[in-house]
Amino acid sequence: MLKINGISKRFPGVQALQDVTFEVQEQSIHAVIGENGAGKSTLMQIIAGVHQPDAGTLQFHGETVKFTDPSEAQAKGIAIVYQELNLAPNLSIAENIYLGLEPRRSSFFLERQKLRTATVSALRQLGLHHDPDIIVQTLTLAQQQLIEICKSLVRNPRLLILDEPTSSLSESESAILFRVIADLKANGVSILYISHRLPEVFLLCDTITVLRDGRHVRTVARSATTEAEAVRFMVGRELLAFQRRPVEPKGDVILRVNDLSKKGQYEGVSFELRAGEIVAMAGLIGAGRSETALGIFGSPPPDRGDVLLRGSKVHFREPKDAVMAGIAYVPEDRKMMGLVLSGGVGTNISSAALRSLARGPFVDQMAENRLIGKYVSRLRVRTPSFQQRTGLLSGGNQQ
């Protein structure tokens, strides 16, 4: 139903895709996997009309198509759920889901009751029970991701593209999404599924395509490969298997949290973190995980409770206080809270360390470049230069 023929795409300083060719079968779930920067999201955005290829063609249901914008792809029955959410934050849930499809009494007036009723029905398909009039920006990132999925489903697509759809979802929410995907397939919809989570790829998908460095490596039936082989094709080398042995942390207590509480967000949270230890904070949407972490970071501070850092009680009134004490925070929403997408890669990396790079009123450029180079190399960020605009990187490289 979809033929991708020799697709290539170049952005400033980056060859994102090079001669990618494969086919997606009718009524199938087709995974596209690869490391960060492999070109997965760029390819999906070309199929959805966001970008236009420099070379190559697309055939959809036997017709050669060339989309100049997303509305043309939508008119053909192609819908996409972006890795980077594409919602209007100041509009309600109902207005976002039915944006452009609103039931109207006239050119100027909406059928509000019909809009609410249709939204409630769409939300129930994903097990959601939100008030349709809630403003989207008040929802958590995971809730917004589910709204984005609803927005695509109401357009009755023939081809649905899901780009990392479970990245913010809990296990139970993912299970609901998987059921919806299976129902869509049974009703004749084809799915292009992008994910780093190989267990769910092998659970859901019929066919797997591997991209590496913007090139097509292999397309294979799921039943004809294994997770280990898929990883080998993704990275281009054999990875040695290892078994993690349980390690008893022996370091000193670095962070102790006692009875941390904030009305309506979290209550009575207590734990400790030792040197060299990784502590996971798990829970369903709305359980207060992110709010607790932000409370420790001083954004905003808790109503009551104690935070002890290396045995000394601290009270961070704002994030700057936590940063000065040596605490860093990686937010779940990098676009809104983590990065300046219009700024360069280097500027984003060094901005949190300007105090240590300052020489009077000036920044030591050589020291700054060494710092940026160190972390670009250490985290294997794929960028053509330190000046590359951060918003042009793939989602994984931004993270």
GROMACS .gro file of N, CA and C in nm, residues 36-37 373-383 396-398:
model
   48
   36ASN      N    1   1.955   0.659   1.753
   36ASN     CA    2   1.931   0.802   1.742
   36ASN      C    3   2.001   0.857   1.618
   37GLY      N    4   1.929   0.939   1.541
   37GLY     CA    5   1.989   0.998   1.422
   37GLY      C    6   1.991   0.908   1.301
  373GLY      N    7   3.284   1.980   2.340
  373GLY     CA    8   3.338   1.862   2.271
  373GLY      C    9   3.339   1.739   2.359
  374LYS      N   10   3.368   1.759   2.487
  374LYS     CA   11   3.371   1.647   2.582
  374LYS      C   12   3.235   1.579   2.589
  375TYR      N   13   3.128   1.659   2.600
  375TYR     CA   14   2.996   1.598   2.618
  375TYR      C   15   2.932   1.553   2.487
  376VAL      N   16   2.965   1.619   2.377
  376VAL     CA   17   2.920   1.569   2.247
  376VAL      C   18   2.979   1.431   2.222
  377SER      N   19   3.106   1.415   2.256
  377SER     CA   20   3.172   1.285   2.238
  377SER      C   21   3.122   1.182   2.337
  378ARG      N   22   3.111   1.222   2.462
  378ARG     CA   23   3.072   1.128   2.568
  378ARG      C   24   2.930   1.075   2.546
  379LEU      N   25   2.838   1.162   2.502
  379LEU     CA   26   2.699   1.122   2.482
  379LEU      C   27   2.669   1.086   2.337
  380ARG      N   28   2.773   1.090   2.252
  380ARG     CA   29   2.761   1.053   2.111
  380ARG      C   30   2.647   1.129   2.042
  381VAL      N   31   2.648   1.261   2.062
  381VAL     CA   32   2.550   1.347   1.996
  381VAL      C   33   2.590   1.362   1.849
  382ARG      N   34   2.497   1.330   1.760
  382ARG     CA   35   2.525   1.340   1.617
  382ARG      C   36   2.489   1.479   1.567
  383THR      N   37   2.591   1.561   1.547
  383THR     CA   38   2.571   1.698   1.500
  383THR      C   39   2.686   1.736   1.408
  396GLY      N   40   1.607   1.198   1.955
  396GLY     CA   41   1.701   1.128   2.042
  396GLY      C   42   1.826   1.208   2.069
  397ASN      N   43   1.878   1.276   1.967
  397ASN     CA   44   1.997   1.358   1.986
  397ASN      C   45   1.966   1.483   2.068
  398GLN      N   46   1.848   1.538   2.054
  398GLN     CA   47   1.810   1.649   2.142
  398GLN      C   48   1.809   1.603   2.287
   0.00000   0.00000   0.00000
